[in-house]
Structures are given as C-alpha cells and as structure tokens.
Short mmCIF file of C-alpha atoms in Angstrom, two decimals:
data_model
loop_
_atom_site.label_atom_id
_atom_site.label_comp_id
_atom_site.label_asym_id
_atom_site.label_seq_id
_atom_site.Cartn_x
_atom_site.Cartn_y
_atom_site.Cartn_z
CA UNK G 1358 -2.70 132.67 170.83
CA UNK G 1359 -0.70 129.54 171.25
CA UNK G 1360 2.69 129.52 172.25
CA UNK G 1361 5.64 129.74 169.31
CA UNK G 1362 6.97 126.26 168.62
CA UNK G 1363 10.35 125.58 170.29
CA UNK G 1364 13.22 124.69 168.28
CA UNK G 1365 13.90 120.90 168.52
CA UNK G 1366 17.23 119.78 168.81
CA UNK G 1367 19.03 116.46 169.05
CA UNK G 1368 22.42 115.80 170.91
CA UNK G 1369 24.99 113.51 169.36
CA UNK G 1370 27.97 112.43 171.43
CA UNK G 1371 29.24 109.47 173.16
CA UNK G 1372 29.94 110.71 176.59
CA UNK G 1373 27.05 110.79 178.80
CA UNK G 1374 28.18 113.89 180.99
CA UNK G 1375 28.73 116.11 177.63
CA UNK G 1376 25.42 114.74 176.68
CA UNK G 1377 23.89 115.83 180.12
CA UNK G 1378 26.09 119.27 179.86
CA UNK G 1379 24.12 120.07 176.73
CA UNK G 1380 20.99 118.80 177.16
CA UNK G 1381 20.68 121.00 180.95
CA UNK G 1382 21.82 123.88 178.84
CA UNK G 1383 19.55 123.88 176.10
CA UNK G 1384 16.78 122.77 177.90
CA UNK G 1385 17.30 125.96 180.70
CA UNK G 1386 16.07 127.79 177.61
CA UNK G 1387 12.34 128.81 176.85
CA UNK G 1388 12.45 128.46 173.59
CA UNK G 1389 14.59 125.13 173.05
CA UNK G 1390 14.14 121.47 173.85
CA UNK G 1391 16.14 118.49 173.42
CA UNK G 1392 13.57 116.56 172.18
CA UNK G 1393 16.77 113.36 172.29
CA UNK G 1394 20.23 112.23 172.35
CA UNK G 1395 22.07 109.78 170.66
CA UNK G 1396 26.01 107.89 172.01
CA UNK G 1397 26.64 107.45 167.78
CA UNK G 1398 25.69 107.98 164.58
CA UNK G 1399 23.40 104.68 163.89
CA UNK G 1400 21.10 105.62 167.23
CA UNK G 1401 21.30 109.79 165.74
CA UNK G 1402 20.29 108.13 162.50
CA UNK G 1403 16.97 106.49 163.92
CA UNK G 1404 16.31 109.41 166.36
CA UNK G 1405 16.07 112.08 163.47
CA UNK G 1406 14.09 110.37 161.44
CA UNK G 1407 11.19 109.29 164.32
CA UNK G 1408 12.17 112.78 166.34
CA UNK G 1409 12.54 115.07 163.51
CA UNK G 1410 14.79 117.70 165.62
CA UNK G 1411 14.95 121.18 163.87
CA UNK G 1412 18.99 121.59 164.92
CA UNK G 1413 21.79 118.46 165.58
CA UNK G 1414 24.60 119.01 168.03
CA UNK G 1415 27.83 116.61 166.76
CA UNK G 1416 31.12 115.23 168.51
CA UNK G 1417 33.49 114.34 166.10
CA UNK G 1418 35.35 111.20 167.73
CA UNK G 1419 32.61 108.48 168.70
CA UNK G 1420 32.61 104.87 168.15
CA UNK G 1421 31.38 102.95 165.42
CA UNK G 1422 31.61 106.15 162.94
CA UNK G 1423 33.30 109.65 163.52
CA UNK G 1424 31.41 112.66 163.33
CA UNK G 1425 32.68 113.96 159.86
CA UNK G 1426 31.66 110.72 158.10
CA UNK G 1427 28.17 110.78 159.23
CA UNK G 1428 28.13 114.70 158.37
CA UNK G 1429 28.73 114.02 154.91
CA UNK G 1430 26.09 111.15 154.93
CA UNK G 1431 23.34 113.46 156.82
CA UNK G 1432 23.98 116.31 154.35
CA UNK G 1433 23.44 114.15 151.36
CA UNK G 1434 20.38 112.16 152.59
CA UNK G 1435 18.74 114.25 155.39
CA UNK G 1436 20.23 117.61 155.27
CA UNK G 1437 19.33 119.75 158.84
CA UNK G 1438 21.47 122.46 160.31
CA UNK G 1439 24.64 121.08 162.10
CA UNK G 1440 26.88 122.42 165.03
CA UNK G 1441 29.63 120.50 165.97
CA UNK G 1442 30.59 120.53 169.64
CA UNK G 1443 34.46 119.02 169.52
CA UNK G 1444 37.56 119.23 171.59
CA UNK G 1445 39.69 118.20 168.41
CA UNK G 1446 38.28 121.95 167.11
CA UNK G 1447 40.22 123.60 169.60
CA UNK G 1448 43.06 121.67 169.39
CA UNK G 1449 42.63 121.51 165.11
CA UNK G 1450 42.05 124.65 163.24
CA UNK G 1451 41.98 121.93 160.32
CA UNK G 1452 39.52 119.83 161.96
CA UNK G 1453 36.77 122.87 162.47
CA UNK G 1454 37.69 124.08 158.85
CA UNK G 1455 37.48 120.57 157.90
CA UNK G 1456 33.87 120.00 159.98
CA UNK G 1457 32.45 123.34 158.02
CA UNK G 1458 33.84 122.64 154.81
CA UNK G 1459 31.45 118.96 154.84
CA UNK G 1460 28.61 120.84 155.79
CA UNK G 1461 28.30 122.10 159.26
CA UNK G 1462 27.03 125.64 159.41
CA UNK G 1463 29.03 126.29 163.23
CA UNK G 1464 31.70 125.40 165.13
CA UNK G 1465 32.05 125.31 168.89
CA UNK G 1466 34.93 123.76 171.35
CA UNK G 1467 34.00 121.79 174.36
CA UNK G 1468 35.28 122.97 177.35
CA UNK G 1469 38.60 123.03 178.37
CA UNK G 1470 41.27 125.18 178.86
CA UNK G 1471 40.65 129.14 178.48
CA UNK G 1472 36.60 128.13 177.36
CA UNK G 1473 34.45 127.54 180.24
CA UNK G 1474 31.34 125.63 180.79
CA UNK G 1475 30.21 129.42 181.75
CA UNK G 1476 31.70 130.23 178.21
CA UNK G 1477 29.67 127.25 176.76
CA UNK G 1478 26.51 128.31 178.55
CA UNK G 1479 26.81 131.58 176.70
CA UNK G 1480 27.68 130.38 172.97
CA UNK G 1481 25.51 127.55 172.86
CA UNK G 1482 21.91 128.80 172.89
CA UNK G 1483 22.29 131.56 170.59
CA UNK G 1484 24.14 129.57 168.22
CA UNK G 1485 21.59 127.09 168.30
CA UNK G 1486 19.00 129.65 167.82
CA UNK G 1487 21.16 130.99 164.39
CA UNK G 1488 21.15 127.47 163.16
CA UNK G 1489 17.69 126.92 163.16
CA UNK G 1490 17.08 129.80 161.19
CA UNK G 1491 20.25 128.80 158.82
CA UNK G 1492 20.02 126.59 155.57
CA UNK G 1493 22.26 123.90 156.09
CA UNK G 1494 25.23 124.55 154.15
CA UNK G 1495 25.97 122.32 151.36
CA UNK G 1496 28.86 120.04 151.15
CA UNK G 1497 32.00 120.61 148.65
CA UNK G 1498 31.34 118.23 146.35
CA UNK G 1499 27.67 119.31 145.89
CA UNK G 1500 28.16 123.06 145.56
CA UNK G 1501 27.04 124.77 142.87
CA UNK G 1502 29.25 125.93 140.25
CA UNK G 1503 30.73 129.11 140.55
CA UNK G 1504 30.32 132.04 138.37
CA UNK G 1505 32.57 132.77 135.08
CA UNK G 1506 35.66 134.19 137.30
CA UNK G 1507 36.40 138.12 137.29
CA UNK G 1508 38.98 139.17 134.85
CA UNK G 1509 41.67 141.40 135.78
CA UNK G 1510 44.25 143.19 133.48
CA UNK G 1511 47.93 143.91 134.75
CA UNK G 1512 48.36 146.99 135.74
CA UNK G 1513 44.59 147.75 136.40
CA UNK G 1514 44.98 147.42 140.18
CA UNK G 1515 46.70 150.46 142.22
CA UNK G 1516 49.76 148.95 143.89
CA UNK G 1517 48.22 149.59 147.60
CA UNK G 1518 44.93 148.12 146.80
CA UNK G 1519 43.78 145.26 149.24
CA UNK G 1520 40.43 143.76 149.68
CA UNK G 1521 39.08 142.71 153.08
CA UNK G 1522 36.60 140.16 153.88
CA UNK G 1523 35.27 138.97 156.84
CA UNK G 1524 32.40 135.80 157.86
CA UNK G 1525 31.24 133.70 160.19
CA UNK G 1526 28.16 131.21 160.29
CA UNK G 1527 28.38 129.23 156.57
CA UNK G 1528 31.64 131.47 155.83
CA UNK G 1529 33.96 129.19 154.55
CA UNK G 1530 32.31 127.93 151.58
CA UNK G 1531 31.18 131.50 150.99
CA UNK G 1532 34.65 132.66 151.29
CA UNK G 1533 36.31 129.79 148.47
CA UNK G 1534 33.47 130.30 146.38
CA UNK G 1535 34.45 134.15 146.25
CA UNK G 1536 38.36 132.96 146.09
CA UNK G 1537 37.53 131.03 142.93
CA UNK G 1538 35.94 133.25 141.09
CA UNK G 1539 38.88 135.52 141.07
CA UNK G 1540 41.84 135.25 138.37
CA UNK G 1541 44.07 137.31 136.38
CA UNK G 1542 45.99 139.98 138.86
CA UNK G 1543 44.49 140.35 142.17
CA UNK G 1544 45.46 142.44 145.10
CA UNK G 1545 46.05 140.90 148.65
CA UNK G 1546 43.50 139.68 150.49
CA UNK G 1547 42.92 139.55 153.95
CA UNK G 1548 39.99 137.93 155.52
CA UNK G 1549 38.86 136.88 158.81
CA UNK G 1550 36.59 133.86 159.67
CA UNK G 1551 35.14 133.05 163.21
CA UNK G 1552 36.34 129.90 164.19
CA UNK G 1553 38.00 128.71 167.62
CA UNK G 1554 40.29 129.80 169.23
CA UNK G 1555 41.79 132.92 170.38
CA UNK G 1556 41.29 136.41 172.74
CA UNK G 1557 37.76 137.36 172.35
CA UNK G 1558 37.19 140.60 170.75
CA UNK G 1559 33.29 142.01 170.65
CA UNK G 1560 32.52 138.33 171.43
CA UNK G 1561 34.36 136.65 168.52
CA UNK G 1562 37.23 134.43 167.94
CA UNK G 1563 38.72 136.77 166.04
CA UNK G 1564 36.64 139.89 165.41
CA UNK G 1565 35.95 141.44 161.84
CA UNK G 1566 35.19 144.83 163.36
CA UNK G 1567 39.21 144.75 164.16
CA UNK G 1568 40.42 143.53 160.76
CA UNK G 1569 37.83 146.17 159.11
CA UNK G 1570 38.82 149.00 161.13
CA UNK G 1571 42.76 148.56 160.82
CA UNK G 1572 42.25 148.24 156.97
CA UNK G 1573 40.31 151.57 156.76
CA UNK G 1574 42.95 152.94 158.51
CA UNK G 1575 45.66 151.92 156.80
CA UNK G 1576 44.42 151.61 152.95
CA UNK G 1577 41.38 154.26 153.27
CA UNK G 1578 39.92 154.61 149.57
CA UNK G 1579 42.35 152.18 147.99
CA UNK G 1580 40.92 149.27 149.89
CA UNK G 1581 37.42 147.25 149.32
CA UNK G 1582 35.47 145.07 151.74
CA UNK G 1583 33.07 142.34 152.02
CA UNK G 1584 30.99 141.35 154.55
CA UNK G 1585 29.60 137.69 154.25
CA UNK G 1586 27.29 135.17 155.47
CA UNK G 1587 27.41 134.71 159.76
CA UNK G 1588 25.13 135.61 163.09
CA UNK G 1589 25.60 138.61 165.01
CA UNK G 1590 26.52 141.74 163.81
CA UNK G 1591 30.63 141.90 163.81
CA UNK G 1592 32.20 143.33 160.99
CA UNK G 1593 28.92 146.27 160.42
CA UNK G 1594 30.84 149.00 162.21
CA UNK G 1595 34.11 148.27 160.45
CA UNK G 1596 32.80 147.98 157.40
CA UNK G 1597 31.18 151.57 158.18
CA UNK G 1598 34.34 152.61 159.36
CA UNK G 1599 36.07 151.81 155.73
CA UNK G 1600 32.88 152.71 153.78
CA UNK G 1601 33.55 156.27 155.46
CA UNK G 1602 37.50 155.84 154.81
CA UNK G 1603 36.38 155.76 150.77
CA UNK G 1604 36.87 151.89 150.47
CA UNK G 1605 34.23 150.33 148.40
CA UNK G 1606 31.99 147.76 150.74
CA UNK G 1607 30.05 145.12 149.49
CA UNK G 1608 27.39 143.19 151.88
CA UNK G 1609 26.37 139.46 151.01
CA UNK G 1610 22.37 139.10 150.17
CA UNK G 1611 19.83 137.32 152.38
CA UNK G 1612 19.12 134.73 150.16
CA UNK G 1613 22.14 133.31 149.40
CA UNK G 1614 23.42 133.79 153.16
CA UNK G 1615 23.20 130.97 155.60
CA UNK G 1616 22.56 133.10 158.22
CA UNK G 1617 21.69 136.58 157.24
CA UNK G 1618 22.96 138.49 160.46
CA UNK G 1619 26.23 140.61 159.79
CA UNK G 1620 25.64 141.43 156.46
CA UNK G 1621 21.89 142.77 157.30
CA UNK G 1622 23.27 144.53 160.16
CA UNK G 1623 25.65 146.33 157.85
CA UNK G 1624 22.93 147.06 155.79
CA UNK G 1625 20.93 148.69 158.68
CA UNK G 1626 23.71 150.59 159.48
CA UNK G 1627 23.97 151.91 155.71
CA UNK G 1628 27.63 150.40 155.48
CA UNK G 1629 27.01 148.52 152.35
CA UNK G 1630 27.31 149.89 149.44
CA UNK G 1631 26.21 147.18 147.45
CA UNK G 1632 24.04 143.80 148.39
CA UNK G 1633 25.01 141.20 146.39
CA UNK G 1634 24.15 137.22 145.29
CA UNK G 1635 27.21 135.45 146.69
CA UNK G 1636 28.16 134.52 142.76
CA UNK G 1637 28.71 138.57 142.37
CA UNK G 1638 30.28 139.82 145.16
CA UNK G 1639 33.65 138.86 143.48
CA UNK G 1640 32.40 141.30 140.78
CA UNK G 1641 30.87 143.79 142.87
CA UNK G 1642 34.71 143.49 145.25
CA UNK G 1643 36.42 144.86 142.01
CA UNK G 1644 34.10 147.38 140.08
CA UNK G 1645 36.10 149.33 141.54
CA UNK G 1646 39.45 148.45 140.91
CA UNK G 1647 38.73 148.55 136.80
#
C-alpha cells in the first residue's frame, strides 16, 4: 500500500531565519513537506503555480507587496488555505482580525515575548494539518449573501436571556454572517474567537469551554449557545455543560464549516441540540426565545 501523500506547503516571508524556523519545523514532521519558500509575493506567485503546495504560510510586512494585498489577490485568483505567521498579529488584534476577515482561515504570532519557538513548534504542525483539510475561507466582498434576517418582537425575549457563541478556524466570517442576520430586539451576546494573544486556557487564546461554562452557570435555561466553525474540540464540554443547564445549543454543520472540529466534537459528545447550515443557526439561536 503506498504511503499517504504528505501535505505540501509553501513558506512566504522575507527573512531567511523565519523561513529556515518554519521550514525545520514542518519538515521534522512525517506527514508535511515544504515542498518551497518564497522572500515576497511575486516569487510565492510563481512557486504556487509550478509547486502547487496544498497549505501557504504568510508574513504580513515584506517588500515589494504586504501580505494582506497579495491575500486578497490569491483568494480571488488561486484560492488555497492560508495561515499567516506575523509579529504585527500579536502586537494588532486588528491586524489578525483584519488577515482573517480577507481570507486567511488561521492566525499565528511569531515568536516573541510570552510565545516561544517551543510554543511555535507546538501550534504550527497541527494547524497546518487543520488547514489542509479547511476550505479556504472566502473574502468579504465575495461572501455569499446572508439569509432574510431573524425577526424579533419587543418584549418576546426574557430580560436575562443571552446567547453565547464561540469559534475558531474560519470564525470570523462565520460569526458576522450570524451577526447580520439578526434584527429587531436581540439579547446580549457574548462570543469568543481564538485569536492571539492571551493566558492559555485548554490550549487556546482564549478558551470557549470558559465562556460556555460561566454562561451556564450564570443564565442556565435562559441562555442559548452556538458552537461554530474551528479545529480542536474547545467549546464541546461547555456547550454540554449549558445544554445540561437548560440553555438551548446549536452546533454549526460540516459542510458549511471551514474546519469541522469543535462543532463535530460537540456533536459526539451529544451537546448539540441542533446542527445547522451556517445561514440558520441565527434561526435555530432563537427558536427558542419566540
């Protein structure tokens, strides 16, 4: 039986040493291989179309075109899952938020500071192995249209209501495609999206599983939860621990997930309620608060 195919990658970014950094980390793995690297966008442009890599590593500042421009170009001419590798995302919430919103479907800081090279090391394999089995997220201006938003009458929400929702891996887009769906009288929202930085909790930056079980705690039955698209599997015992508090839970579908890992593992752990398209889980939030 011939050995599985390893996921090809390519490394974008114009230091040499982070280029090297990468490259020995990826390549310690079994199952990955840097098939090239690239200082810019122009030589990344040439090397994906002759290398085809499966997964593309980007630095935001390099010369002769920044990171984010040549996102948006990629994801309108040769869409393939992106993770951008970036000091300015630890230093700039708004620069990783900015990075996913064009398209990326993950986030990671170079290290520096509380993040290690040993932290690094960690992250970077498995994320790489998420994005390759991702779709690449699409950007803003080509997302689809959202569906008809969810109407809400005064009055029909119990004062305490809240709604929790919590995602990772393609989240962001999931998460203001939910937002605008919503009108009329809404209750408060809290959500939680992984992006860097902060104390780790079960391994994330922040952790669902905290936001999910301090809402079950304090709303119980008058709260409702959503779990959306992201790898790993925080957020599935919190949203169990709410489902079991009477809150209503709803998990995000596979197919309209770019990476189908905490929702599914909520659904394995029978904390979902309902599995929905990502157009209904707006509705399916608030069936309950009718």
């Amino acid at each position: 039986m011939p050995a599985p195919a390893k996921t090809r990658v390519l490394v974008v970014d114009d230091s040499a040493i982070v280029r090297k950094v990468l490259s020995d980390i990826l390549n310690s793995q079994p199952d990955l291989d840097v098939v090239g690297t690239a200082p810019d966008p122009f030589v990344a442009r040439d090397k994906i179309l002759s290398l085809a890599p499966d997964v593309l590593t980007l630095d935001i500042e390099m010369p002769r075109m920044d990171g984010l421009t040549f996102l948006d170009k990629l994801m309108v001419h040769h869409p393939l899952p992106v993770i951008v590798i970036s000091s300015l995302t630890q230093s700039s919430t708004g620069k990783a938020m900015e990075a996913l919103s064009r398209g990326a479907v993950d986030v990671l800081a170079k290290p520096g500071g509380p993040y290690s090279v040993g932290d690094l090391r960690e992250d970077l394999p498995r994320r790489i192995r998420a994005a390759a089995r991702s779709r690449p997220a699409r950007p803003h201006p080509q997302a689809p249209a959202a569906a008809p938003p969810v109407k809400l009458q005064a009055g029909s929400i119990p004062p305490k209501r809240i709604v929790a929702i919590g995602a990772s891996t393609g989240g962001t887009q999931a998460i203001e495609k939910v937002l605008k769906s919503l009108s009329g009288d809404v209750p408060p929202i809290v959500i939680t999206q992984h992006i860097p930085d902060g104390p780790k909790v079960c391994y994330k930056r922040p952790s669902v599983d905290v936001l999910f079980h301090s809402v079950a705690q304090a709303a119980g039955s008058c709260a409702s939860a959503a779990l959306l698209t992201g790898m790993g599997s925080d957020g599935a015992e919190g949203m169990l621990a709410m489902l079991r508090a009477g809150a209503r839970t709803v998990a995000q579908d596979e197919d309209s997930s770019v990476v189908f890992g905490m929702p599914r593992e909520a659904i394995r752990l029978g904390a979902a309620q309902v599995v929905a398209p990502l157009d209904r889980v707006a509705a399916a939030l608030f069936d309950a608060a009718r």
